[in-house]
XYZ file of C-alpha atoms in Angstrom:
773
model
C -5.931 -155.091 81.548
C -6.323 -156.268 77.825
C -6.246 -159.988 78.953
C -8.381 -158.742 81.665
C -10.859 -157.940 78.959
C -10.662 -161.620 76.863
C -11.060 -163.103 80.120
C -14.448 -161.228 80.996
C -15.616 -161.881 76.956
C -14.471 -165.546 77.169
C -17.121 -165.928 80.574
C -19.591 -164.398 78.967
C -19.409 -166.629 75.792
C -19.396 -169.535 77.206
C -21.763 -169.241 79.223
C -24.057 -168.672 76.501
C -22.914 -171.773 75.029
C -24.034 -173.588 77.758
C -27.495 -171.718 78.045
C -27.761 -172.642 74.351
C -27.292 -175.820 74.419
C -28.852 -176.511 77.341
C -31.357 -175.287 76.967
C -31.733 -177.195 72.899
C -31.381 -180.534 75.014
C -34.243 -180.551 77.092
C -36.890 -178.959 73.979
C -34.978 -181.810 72.659
C -35.962 -184.971 75.574
C -39.454 -183.255 75.737
C -40.158 -183.176 71.741
C -38.392 -186.789 71.174
C -40.278 -188.526 74.862
C -43.186 -187.686 72.622
C -44.571 -183.687 74.936
C -44.938 -181.484 72.757
C -46.628 -183.593 69.506
C -49.797 -181.909 70.216
C -48.914 -178.344 70.019
C -47.181 -179.417 66.713
C -50.057 -181.119 65.328
C -51.877 -177.547 66.576
C -49.366 -175.166 64.644
C -49.996 -177.578 62.257
C -54.248 -177.230 61.908
C -53.172 -173.140 61.540
C -51.390 -173.656 58.834
C -54.209 -175.528 56.564
C -56.791 -172.593 57.848
C -54.316 -169.828 56.343
C -52.998 -171.784 53.520
C -55.690 -169.867 51.007
C -58.582 -172.763 49.100
C -57.245 -174.218 46.054
C -59.707 -174.807 43.357
C -63.040 -177.419 42.682
C -61.464 -180.426 41.912
C -63.615 -181.221 39.034
C -62.475 -184.912 38.648
C -64.029 -186.079 41.538
C -68.197 -186.309 42.368
C -69.683 -187.236 45.875
C -73.014 -188.594 46.445
C -73.664 -188.068 49.549
C -76.457 -189.216 51.795
C -77.348 -186.928 54.312
C -80.544 -185.943 56.819
C -83.337 -185.176 54.353
C -81.349 -187.833 52.198
C -83.065 -190.759 54.797
C -86.177 -188.754 54.812
C -86.808 -189.556 51.843
C -85.809 -193.081 51.805
C -88.195 -193.365 54.946
C -85.586 -195.709 56.959
C -81.747 -196.965 57.646
C -79.746 -199.192 56.207
C -80.435 -198.385 52.700
C -82.655 -201.584 51.468
C -80.126 -203.486 48.368
C -83.554 -202.969 45.566
C -82.971 -198.624 46.364
C -78.278 -198.991 46.544
C -79.099 -201.224 42.890
C -81.039 -198.471 41.911
C -79.112 -196.505 42.889
C -75.726 -197.771 40.739
C -77.390 -197.720 38.288
C -78.199 -194.267 37.781
C -74.662 -193.651 38.169
C -73.580 -196.247 36.401
C -75.158 -195.684 33.070
C -73.482 -192.411 32.950
C -70.304 -194.126 32.946
C -68.293 -192.768 35.418
C -64.365 -193.980 35.248
C -65.251 -195.772 39.085
C -67.612 -195.805 41.364
C -66.340 -195.763 45.098
C -69.326 -197.022 47.789
C -68.015 -196.281 51.227
C -71.365 -197.840 53.198
C -70.694 -200.967 54.949
C -72.612 -203.964 52.350
C -71.879 -207.419 54.647
C -75.100 -208.781 55.250
C -77.758 -208.596 52.440
C -80.574 -205.986 53.095
C -84.143 -206.646 51.423
C -85.717 -206.991 50.424
C -84.296 -206.470 46.240
C -80.436 -207.668 47.696
C -81.081 -210.687 44.367
C -81.222 -207.323 42.337
C -77.833 -205.987 44.593
C -75.662 -209.154 43.440
C -76.698 -208.226 39.518
C -75.724 -204.758 40.172
C -72.090 -206.181 41.459
C -71.790 -208.620 39.021
C -71.958 -205.683 36.590
C -70.329 -203.144 37.166
C -66.464 -203.844 37.025
C -65.134 -200.352 38.029
C -67.165 -200.702 41.196
C -65.387 -200.906 45.259
C -66.953 -201.925 47.817
C -65.155 -201.021 51.901
C -64.343 -203.261 54.376
C -62.881 -202.386 58.193
C -59.202 -205.253 58.279
C -57.583 -203.381 61.224
C -59.538 -203.645 65.211
C -63.014 -205.308 64.843
C -63.313 -205.703 61.306
C -66.211 -205.540 59.238
C -66.165 -207.227 56.043
C -66.710 -206.718 51.887
C -69.048 -207.869 49.151
C -69.502 -211.227 49.631
C -69.813 -210.560 45.374
C -66.601 -207.704 44.883
C -64.823 -209.783 47.079
C -64.958 -212.537 45.196
C -63.932 -210.784 42.185
C -61.149 -208.649 44.135
C -63.070 -205.161 44.094
C -62.304 -204.237 47.460
C -60.477 -201.824 49.688
C -60.079 -201.256 53.270
C -61.304 -197.695 54.573
C -59.144 -197.327 57.620
C -58.684 -194.296 59.247
C -55.522 -193.285 61.816
C -56.313 -190.734 64.383
C -53.811 -188.612 66.398
C -54.148 -188.093 70.338
C -56.237 -185.633 70.040
C -57.973 -187.258 67.887
C -58.180 -185.953 64.211
C -56.957 -186.853 61.307
C -54.273 -185.893 59.545
C -52.763 -189.280 58.259
C -54.077 -191.980 55.434
C -53.204 -195.066 54.024
C -52.112 -196.004 50.581
C -51.976 -199.011 51.844
C -52.500 -201.649 54.774
C -51.446 -205.717 55.528
C -54.670 -207.625 56.030
C -54.791 -210.366 59.140
C -54.500 -212.891 56.429
C -51.428 -211.693 54.600
C -52.521 -210.386 50.938
C -51.917 -206.093 51.024
C -54.728 -204.317 50.266
C -54.544 -200.954 48.915
C -56.622 -198.025 50.209
C -59.983 -196.364 49.213
C -58.661 -193.885 48.787
C -55.299 -194.955 46.406
C -57.367 -197.760 44.608
C -59.744 -194.902 43.925
C -56.575 -192.694 42.394
C -54.609 -196.133 40.473
C -57.619 -196.244 38.827
C -58.069 -193.182 37.365
C -54.090 -192.416 36.560
C -54.574 -196.337 34.841
C -56.577 -194.751 32.562
C -54.287 -191.854 31.828
C -51.150 -194.460 31.100
C -50.017 -194.062 34.213
C -48.744 -196.705 37.167
C -46.894 -197.416 40.172
C -42.557 -197.980 39.762
C -40.779 -199.413 42.592
C -37.848 -196.685 43.578
C -36.440 -198.925 45.935
C -38.816 -201.475 48.076
C -36.743 -201.557 51.222
C -37.601 -197.996 52.113
C -40.302 -198.067 50.555
C -39.945 -195.466 47.270
C -42.848 -195.154 44.582
C -43.125 -193.684 41.799
C -46.473 -192.297 41.011
C -45.888 -190.262 37.159
C -44.345 -186.630 38.395
C -44.933 -187.798 42.404
C -42.757 -189.741 44.680
C -43.764 -191.030 47.528
C -42.337 -191.561 50.903
C -44.409 -193.512 53.919
C -43.740 -192.405 57.185
C -41.026 -194.222 59.558
C -42.287 -193.155 63.050
C -40.218 -190.582 64.346
C -40.610 -187.135 61.920
C -42.180 -184.352 61.966
C -45.107 -183.869 64.894
C -45.383 -187.480 65.650
C -43.238 -189.790 68.269
C -43.726 -193.325 67.728
C -46.440 -194.177 64.721
C -48.985 -196.090 65.056
C -51.976 -197.918 63.327
C -48.946 -199.602 60.153
C -49.469 -199.793 56.841
C -47.944 -197.711 54.553
C -48.854 -193.695 55.807
C -48.400 -189.875 54.506
C -49.618 -186.889 56.228
C -52.687 -186.230 54.326
C -52.288 -182.401 51.891
C -56.413 -182.100 52.207
C -58.076 -180.147 49.629
C -61.036 -178.838 51.952
C -63.576 -180.245 52.777
C -67.191 -180.771 50.687
C -67.192 -177.667 48.929
C -63.363 -178.317 47.204
C -65.115 -181.111 45.382
C -68.173 -182.090 42.859
C -71.342 -183.273 45.476
C -75.186 -184.447 44.627
C -77.658 -184.994 46.521
C -78.617 -189.077 47.482
C -82.712 -187.828 46.180
C -81.523 -186.264 43.587
C -79.521 -189.096 42.077
C -82.341 -191.253 42.834
C -85.507 -189.496 41.244
C -82.978 -188.691 37.934
C -82.255 -184.412 38.514
C -78.615 -184.936 37.647
C -77.636 -183.551 34.138
C -77.536 -186.934 31.599
C -73.845 -186.289 31.392
C -73.038 -185.143 34.726
C -70.442 -188.019 36.346
C -68.750 -189.369 32.785
C -65.265 -190.331 33.250
C -65.910 -188.939 37.128
C -65.115 -191.179 40.263
C -67.986 -190.689 41.568
C -67.406 -191.872 45.680
C -70.705 -192.628 47.884
C -71.462 -191.821 51.618
C -72.727 -190.419 54.540
C -72.638 -186.856 55.961
C -74.962 -186.925 58.345
C -73.493 -187.065 61.349
C -75.423 -189.405 63.388
C -74.766 -192.267 60.653
C -71.175 -191.936 62.872
C -68.730 -191.842 59.755
C -67.658 -188.156 60.432
C -64.573 -187.220 61.585
C -61.998 -184.263 62.994
C -59.115 -183.360 60.488
C -57.088 -179.687 60.470
C -60.461 -178.122 59.467
C -61.684 -178.997 63.076
C -62.153 -175.917 65.055
C -60.716 -177.503 68.936
C -61.385 -174.255 70.838
C -65.778 -174.111 69.814
C -68.050 -175.942 71.619
C -69.106 -177.602 67.551
C -66.243 -178.369 64.946
C -66.567 -178.508 62.912
C -66.324 -182.123 61.092
C -65.294 -183.578 58.212
C -67.043 -186.857 56.456
C -65.078 -189.995 56.142
C -65.806 -189.353 52.633
C -65.364 -186.527 51.399
C -61.435 -187.961 54.149
C -61.262 -189.993 51.220
C -61.987 -188.232 48.277
C -59.348 -185.660 49.335
C -56.636 -188.841 49.723
C -57.805 -189.387 45.607
C -57.823 -186.010 45.231
C -54.016 -185.375 46.695
C -52.266 -188.453 45.237
C -54.080 -187.972 41.159
C -52.932 -183.709 41.519
C -49.271 -184.552 43.100
C -49.123 -187.263 39.651
C -50.480 -185.174 37.092
C -50.461 -181.472 38.028
C -47.183 -181.967 40.395
C -49.052 -180.457 43.987
C -47.890 -180.893 47.082
C -47.293 -183.784 48.821
C -46.173 -182.920 53.149
C -43.431 -184.007 53.393
C -42.419 -184.146 57.471
C -38.105 -183.067 58.021
C -36.444 -186.369 60.022
C -35.605 -186.688 63.758
C -32.550 -185.685 63.715
C -32.207 -182.430 61.115
C -35.889 -181.816 63.528
C -32.996 -181.641 66.636
C -30.454 -179.924 64.623
C -33.726 -177.167 63.273
C -34.027 -176.859 67.424
C -30.397 -176.568 68.592
C -30.148 -173.862 65.854
C -32.989 -171.701 67.458
C -31.775 -172.458 70.995
C -28.394 -170.771 69.759
C -30.411 -168.159 67.699
C -31.879 -167.116 71.224
C -28.904 -166.702 72.974
C -27.267 -164.579 70.389
C -29.973 -162.738 69.208
C -30.747 -161.582 72.462
C -27.300 -161.071 73.671
C -27.291 -158.331 71.082
C -30.913 -157.104 71.670
C -28.939 -156.042 75.257
C -26.591 -153.893 73.808
C -28.652 -151.943 71.331
C -28.576 -149.007 74.405
C -32.778 -148.724 74.340
C -33.591 -152.407 75.951
C -29.871 -151.914 77.694
C -31.802 -151.944 81.092
C -34.113 -154.762 79.736
C -37.201 -153.407 82.264
C -39.240 -156.237 82.427
C -37.430 -158.268 79.132
C -39.167 -155.803 76.534
C -36.028 -156.158 74.533
C -35.528 -159.149 75.473
C -39.408 -160.006 74.263
C -39.736 -158.089 71.459
C -36.496 -159.601 70.462
C -38.781 -163.079 71.405
C -42.121 -161.779 69.183
C -39.817 -160.998 65.925
C -37.727 -164.431 65.424
C -41.088 -165.896 66.586
C -42.760 -164.824 63.915
C -40.066 -165.071 61.063
C -40.132 -169.041 62.578
C -44.249 -168.848 62.016
C -43.672 -167.663 58.487
C -40.857 -169.931 57.814
C -42.818 -172.916 58.305
C -45.962 -171.812 56.543
C -43.955 -171.605 53.554
C -42.269 -174.076 53.790
C -45.623 -176.033 53.878
C -46.924 -174.355 51.037
C -44.225 -175.891 49.164
C -44.676 -179.542 51.015
C -41.918 -179.443 53.567
C -43.688 -179.778 57.240
C -41.453 -177.948 59.664
C -41.197 -178.040 63.986
C -43.064 -174.795 64.694
C -43.590 -174.937 68.345
C -40.444 -177.026 69.470
C -37.738 -174.185 67.773
C -40.013 -171.230 69.431
C -39.804 -172.597 72.918
C -36.077 -174.052 72.970
C -35.973 -169.421 71.322
C -37.685 -167.957 73.950
C -36.475 -170.175 76.618
C -32.706 -169.798 75.819
C -33.654 -165.873 74.995
C -34.871 -165.862 78.473
C -32.331 -166.586 80.387
C -29.599 -165.452 78.609
C -30.645 -162.013 79.374
C -31.015 -163.537 83.270
C -27.590 -164.831 82.657
C -26.578 -160.698 81.450
C -28.485 -159.298 84.275
C -26.610 -161.813 87.309
C -22.724 -160.723 85.080
C -23.280 -156.932 85.136
C -24.046 -157.167 89.291
C -20.810 -159.824 89.510
C -18.907 -157.121 87.742
C -21.047 -154.001 89.430
C -19.880 -156.429 92.136
C -16.757 -156.152 91.486
C -16.528 -152.998 91.389
C -18.441 -152.043 94.511
C -15.449 -154.313 95.888
C -12.791 -152.411 93.911
C -14.402 -148.912 95.517
C -13.935 -150.537 98.861
C -10.829 -151.148 98.945
C -10.121 -148.012 97.833
C -11.924 -146.093 99.900
C -10.918 -147.692 102.796
C -6.822 -147.277 102.001
C -7.985 -143.487 102.373
C -10.076 -143.778 105.375
C -6.147 -144.993 106.910
C -4.830 -142.128 105.276
C -6.794 -140.053 105.927
C -6.763 -140.432 109.889
C -3.618 -140.322 108.894
C -3.438 -136.750 107.947
C -6.435 -136.797 110.600
C -4.219 -136.966 113.509
C -1.603 -134.577 112.400
C -3.899 -131.911 112.652
C -4.530 -128.746 114.660
C -7.043 -128.550 118.003
C -8.609 -125.978 115.424
C -8.852 -128.818 112.323
C -9.487 -131.606 114.831
C -12.968 -129.346 115.864
C -13.699 -129.082 112.762
C -13.554 -132.176 112.210
C -16.257 -132.795 115.287
C -18.419 -130.674 113.455
C -18.741 -131.768 110.769
C -19.728 -135.595 112.138
C -21.737 -133.519 113.319
C -23.511 -132.781 110.329
C -23.346 -135.855 109.523
C -25.559 -137.441 111.852
C -28.054 -134.941 112.020
C -28.460 -134.828 107.485
C -28.482 -138.938 107.776
C -31.652 -139.067 106.141
C -30.522 -140.346 102.349
C -33.820 -138.989 100.765
C -33.545 -135.293 102.182
C -30.492 -135.262 100.763
C -30.965 -136.619 97.898
C -33.226 -134.193 97.504
C -30.908 -130.907 98.624
C -28.588 -132.511 95.449
C -32.052 -131.942 93.065
C -32.226 -128.730 93.994
C -28.886 -126.756 94.342
C -29.343 -126.114 90.843
C -32.724 -124.280 90.897
C -30.853 -122.453 93.970
C -27.991 -121.528 92.503
C -28.995 -120.150 89.405
C -32.294 -118.524 91.858
C -29.507 -116.498 94.158
C -27.462 -115.738 90.999
C -30.044 -114.410 89.261
C -30.436 -111.230 92.211
C -27.107 -111.028 92.494
C -26.187 -109.778 89.214
C -29.081 -108.476 88.189
C -27.840 -106.313 92.072
C -24.006 -105.747 90.203
C -25.747 -104.738 86.415
C -27.607 -101.990 89.122
C -24.735 -101.043 90.876
C -22.509 -100.573 87.639
C -25.367 -98.642 86.455
C -25.020 -96.292 89.391
C -21.439 -96.261 89.819
C -21.060 -94.507 86.264
C -23.469 -92.309 87.200
C -21.800 -90.895 89.779
C -17.885 -91.141 87.986
C -19.673 -89.606 84.891
C -22.253 -87.514 85.519
C -22.052 -86.807 89.167
C -19.439 -83.719 89.284
C -21.639 -81.522 85.915
C -25.184 -82.212 87.002
C -26.085 -79.075 88.671
C -23.634 -77.248 85.672
C -25.916 -78.288 83.860
C -29.108 -77.299 86.097
C -27.834 -74.027 86.499
C -28.493 -73.835 83.003
C -31.498 -74.359 83.280
C -34.416 -71.271 83.834
C -36.445 -71.233 86.541
C -38.765 -72.916 84.733
C -37.037 -75.538 82.427
C -36.125 -76.460 86.075
C -39.554 -77.457 86.803
C -40.842 -79.010 83.596
C -37.640 -81.151 84.080
C -38.351 -82.608 87.737
C -42.053 -83.214 85.787
C -40.317 -85.163 83.389
C -38.385 -87.594 85.489
C -42.046 -87.432 87.856
C -43.506 -88.504 85.030
C -41.500 -91.151 83.707
C -42.316 -93.150 87.531
C -45.631 -92.867 86.570
C -45.183 -94.886 83.072
C -43.725 -98.206 83.067
C -42.732 -99.845 79.700
C -42.636 -103.564 81.494
C -46.640 -103.130 80.742
C -46.336 -102.749 77.035
C -45.435 -104.868 73.738
C -42.626 -104.377 71.195
C -45.272 -103.855 68.557
C -46.520 -101.374 70.856
C -44.088 -98.970 71.982
C -42.778 -98.772 67.566
C -46.517 -97.221 67.530
C -45.529 -95.007 70.995
C -42.141 -94.008 69.190
C -43.302 -93.163 65.874
C -46.224 -91.230 67.198
C -43.783 -88.685 69.461
C -42.259 -88.456 66.362
C -44.514 -87.455 64.302
C -46.098 -84.592 66.876
C -41.865 -84.079 66.398
C -42.099 -83.462 63.359
C -45.140 -81.679 63.100
C -43.569 -78.414 66.024
C -40.768 -78.763 63.390
C -38.040 -79.789 66.664
C -34.350 -81.239 65.215
C -34.078 -84.751 64.944
C -37.601 -85.639 65.870
C -36.565 -89.261 66.071
C -33.711 -89.043 67.925
C -35.360 -87.522 69.966
C -38.923 -89.823 70.356
C -36.709 -92.361 71.183
C -35.181 -90.821 74.626
C -38.809 -89.774 75.528
C -39.647 -93.361 75.553
C -36.733 -94.374 76.838
C -37.630 -91.835 79.521
C -41.617 -93.081 79.989
C -42.394 -90.262 78.057
C -45.619 -91.471 75.777
C -47.595 -88.119 75.348
C -48.758 -85.427 76.356
C -45.445 -83.017 74.716
C -46.839 -79.985 75.303
C -46.418 -80.382 78.781
C -42.456 -80.202 77.412
C -41.987 -77.527 74.910
C -39.691 -75.415 76.623
C -37.073 -78.168 77.060
C -37.799 -79.614 73.371
C -37.332 -76.384 71.676
C -33.729 -75.801 73.151
C -31.441 -76.371 71.126
C -29.199 -78.514 73.658
C -32.788 -80.667 74.240
C -31.126 -83.902 73.600
C -28.637 -82.802 76.365
C -31.794 -82.647 77.851
C -33.248 -85.594 77.527
C -30.068 -87.547 77.908
C -30.117 -86.729 81.414
C -32.712 -87.234 82.186
C -32.593 -90.332 81.075
C -29.707 -91.254 82.662
C -31.568 -90.260 86.276
C -34.466 -91.836 84.789
C -31.650 -95.327 85.138
C -30.389 -94.491 87.982
C -34.283 -95.149 89.558
C -34.575 -97.931 88.001
C -31.465 -99.090 89.464
C -32.696 -99.021 92.879
C -35.542 -99.679 92.371
C -33.909 -103.377 90.418
C -31.982 -103.543 93.344
C -34.262 -102.861 96.070
C -36.295 -105.786 94.415
C -33.128 -108.634 93.239
C -32.629 -107.894 97.173
C -36.185 -109.023 98.463
C -35.928 -112.067 96.280
C -32.475 -113.252 97.656
C -33.708 -112.776 101.459
C -36.646 -114.981 100.116
C -34.996 -117.767 98.767
C -32.344 -117.743 101.880
C -35.245 -117.570 104.361
C -36.469 -119.725 103.038
C -33.156 -123.088 102.541
C -32.591 -121.811 106.032
C -36.433 -122.887 107.129
C -35.595 -126.351 105.871
C -32.317 -126.805 106.671
C -33.054 -126.304 110.897
C -32.408 -128.964 112.749
C -34.000 -129.295 115.925
C -31.678 -130.153 118.401
C -33.609 -130.431 121.834
C -35.385 -133.150 120.000
C -39.248 -131.450 121.862
C -42.395 -131.043 119.414
C -42.531 -127.432 118.565
C -45.866 -125.274 117.514
C -45.705 -125.557 113.484
C -47.065 -122.989 110.799
C -47.775 -125.009 107.965
C -48.833 -122.808 105.151
C -45.105 -121.342 105.887
C -43.466 -124.547 105.806
C -45.228 -125.472 102.598
C -44.258 -122.200 100.922
C -40.868 -122.297 102.146
C -40.590 -126.062 99.952
C -42.448 -123.825 97.118
C -39.358 -121.427 96.991
C -36.588 -123.856 96.780
C -38.879 -125.340 93.843
C -39.115 -122.017 91.766
C -37.121 -122.453 89.505
C -38.876 -125.515 88.662
C -42.607 -124.529 89.085
C -41.835 -121.621 86.779
C -40.487 -123.452 83.514
C -44.787 -125.305 83.038
C -46.529 -125.839 86.804
C -48.815 -123.674 87.486
C -49.954 -123.923 90.894
C -52.725 -122.752 92.813
C -53.205 -122.916 96.532
C -56.238 -123.643 98.417
C -55.702 -122.144 101.971
C -58.777 -122.326 104.201
C -58.447 -118.879 106.451
C -57.146 -119.371 110.248
C -55.599 -122.244 110.319
C -55.068 -123.417 113.889
C -50.894 -123.840 114.171
C -50.056 -127.819 115.047
C -47.120 -129.458 117.371
C -44.270 -131.595 115.626
C -40.899 -131.574 114.416
C -40.591 -128.386 111.525
C -37.874 -130.565 109.837
C -39.496 -134.018 109.857
C -42.444 -132.366 108.805
C -40.351 -130.418 105.559
C -38.781 -133.616 104.806
C -42.778 -135.199 103.845
C -43.863 -131.948 102.039
C -40.576 -131.726 99.990
C -40.376 -135.610 99.395
C -44.791 -135.675 97.821
C -44.028 -131.696 95.815
C -41.068 -133.053 94.043
C -42.454 -136.586 93.026
C -45.502 -134.346 92.321
C -43.356 -132.696 89.921
C -41.268 -135.804 88.154
C -44.844 -136.989 87.933
C -46.224 -134.446 84.946
C -42.717 -134.393 83.675
C -42.936 -130.213 84.610
C -45.789 -129.527 82.497
C -49.496 -129.481 84.512
C -51.351 -128.551 87.718
C -50.172 -128.946 91.113
C -52.927 -128.477 93.851
C -52.443 -127.574 96.526
C -55.023 -127.373 99.486
C -55.174 -126.964 103.675
C -58.293 -126.869 105.554
C -58.978 -128.807 109.044
C -61.399 -130.512 110.753
C -62.747 -130.246 114.750
C -60.217 -132.558 115.554
C -57.521 -132.402 112.523
C -55.683 -130.640 110.175
C -55.820 -131.928 105.969
C -53.233 -131.147 103.707
C -54.038 -132.603 99.958
C -51.129 -132.791 97.014
C -52.729 -133.063 93.361
C -50.234 -133.606 90.244
C -52.604 -134.245 86.487
C -49.684 -135.998 85.863
C -50.721 -139.527 84.662
C -51.535 -141.304 86.843
C -50.436 -144.210 89.471
C -51.303 -147.932 87.974
C -53.553 -149.973 89.818
C -51.109 -152.852 89.526
C -48.369 -151.437 91.802
C -51.083 -148.775 94.147
C -50.736 -151.201 96.884
C -46.511 -151.867 96.958
C -45.976 -147.449 97.296
C -44.895 -147.632 100.529
C -42.990 -150.578 100.595
C -38.936 -149.258 101.139
C -36.732 -149.646 98.518
C -40.185 -149.354 96.177
C -38.949 -146.917 93.302
C -40.617 -146.121 90.091
C -38.374 -144.043 88.613
C -34.769 -145.913 86.961
C -31.838 -146.746 88.817
C -30.045 -144.069 89.865
C -32.489 -141.678 89.645
C -34.554 -143.027 93.385
C -34.081 -144.464 96.304
C -37.475 -146.439 96.831
C -37.308 -144.864 99.950
C -39.009 -141.504 100.012
C -42.518 -142.597 100.899
C -41.274 -144.899 103.350
C -39.906 -142.085 104.982
C -42.588 -139.689 104.599
C -45.192 -142.112 105.610
C -43.046 -142.844 109.359
C -43.039 -139.370 109.474
C -46.182 -139.007 109.891
C -47.451 -141.503 112.054
C -45.041 -140.592 114.150
C -46.910 -137.117 114.420
C -49.507 -140.075 115.055
C -50.880 -138.712 111.531
C -52.306 -140.991 108.387
C -51.149 -140.101 104.272
C -53.369 -141.800 101.698
C -53.110 -141.510 98.522
C -56.007 -141.466 95.719
C -54.917 -141.912 92.195
C -56.897 -142.079 88.825
C -54.834 -141.279 85.250
C -54.770 -137.137 85.705
C -55.065 -137.370 88.904
C -52.966 -138.018 92.097
C -53.386 -136.599 95.410
C -52.137 -137.449 98.511
C -53.800 -136.510 101.248
C -51.678 -135.118 104.881
C -53.870 -135.698 108.330
C -52.442 -134.518 111.624
C -53.980 -134.001 115.000
C -54.351 -130.392 116.238
C -52.930 -129.883 119.610
């Protein structure tokens, strides 16, 4: 037995391991092929949205060029004379460096010579060029003095900027730092911080407190990166509002404070969409028709801020995991999906796992943990894949739940096969025993087989089984009342009958009349209609009256009078109460009154037992001739209600609306009783034994209509078209076969009728329409 148990455990764990490995392998393959890149990028974008706003970087200022500035100039591109004046206005405030993020490979007259002079006289001015794809040359004067930097950007497959170039190689073979890196290095050199080489083969560099590691193309959400150069992930500070910014017009008109730009890094660039130097970033909402775009000058400013903050402030850079670590990460979550799902299925609440509820809850909670952990890692500078491990987790958990279900089915099938073998062995043994029985037992067996054929309707048998407990209780109650009452009567005859004539002879003629009147009075006053509080009040009142009449032992006499049923009019029994043996007289009267109550209880209990037996006989009778007979629908329904009397009296109010003069119909009583019991049983279960059950019977010209309505929760709309399908049930396993409504509909159709229903929350009505003979 123990060996078999361990064998099953090993088989189960072997299946879990296979699921975890296979799921991880598939997800890793999809990740390696780049099929999940877009989803990983989208998850990373959400982290930027969720991250709290960072403080404004006061070391950087951006001179923006938007539509009002272009309108102020009256033309575009900006003429060289206006650009020269702009640069002079900025240079006079002695900024640390100026980045001119505007292409100027060709002169724009008038004022070109003025601009050339400004270029020559501004050693901290950086011009731009484009060195990849369709190249754009730098300003010639600035190129000769080495004051240019490339502004090439790399877009991901979804069109967003998530990576930045620290430097790249030109077509002439020269390596140049990007505009953002050039500006950052200029700032750091003024503070005595220079670039240190840690490992030239791996491209590791040290800059202050920061270590820079380039992307190699197969880490994080990137598979086979493009663009070349020295790439890192952009750790955006934010949009334009995270930097000091002022408009071109304000600078040209000298509307800024004289010391505003001193020792700052100044970027000059376009921010209006019409100049097309604008990009999608993680801050762009891809679900919106008008996503928030980021100007190129803001992207370069973010890169500069990222480098400076990492070197000076220890602000984290974003480092993705390597490909092998990512694969291990996916494998870990695939294993957690299988193990966790299996553990959840052993929790009693989720053992049945209907609609994968337990599995889905585990997936959601684990996914939240994964997402939260990845977000916290993002805040500390690590980009951990989220979607790939979550996909492995979810797939592994769902496959484990399915495996668990299949394993359970196999276990049940093995048990059924074993039970079937035992049943076959028992059947063979039974046949051997039956063959040895007498003719009387053979006849009994034949009768049993006939009875078995009569009860082949599984749903009716199940319903009878559910009623057994209630019917037994209903029959036991009147039988108990009869037994108790017979005991009272027997005790009276044994103890009091012989003394009764002697007792009556001790009474005078007047007292005998009063004694008989006392017995008649008890029959007129049913104490059951009085509450306990009212009875105590009557007892105290009678005791006071007896005290007023100076009758001894008033409390005890008052108790006996109340038990007999006397609640007032003590003058009528004055002669009995004033006698010395008044207590014996009242005790005898109480015994006779109890005798009368016992006979009434026997009669009432007998009527109740007869009603139950009649209802049960009516429900279980079988029409052997197979021909239709005349049926009273009202009587059949009342018989079924009698069978359910015990359940109905616990909290269900039955409302009957029967039309008068209902005509009989032709049909099969036992089969129609099956319909009523199925519908009433379903209604009771739908209300959870609490609510209102309405039964309405009326007729039209050619048909009889029976409506059974319950106040339960109703049938969900999504399953209403399935409830008549065989074996479909909403009840837990083992509580319903799913055949009840299908059988009921077939019986009604056999009677040329129709079974329909209407259900809304709080009210469900099943209507049976039967033709009138």
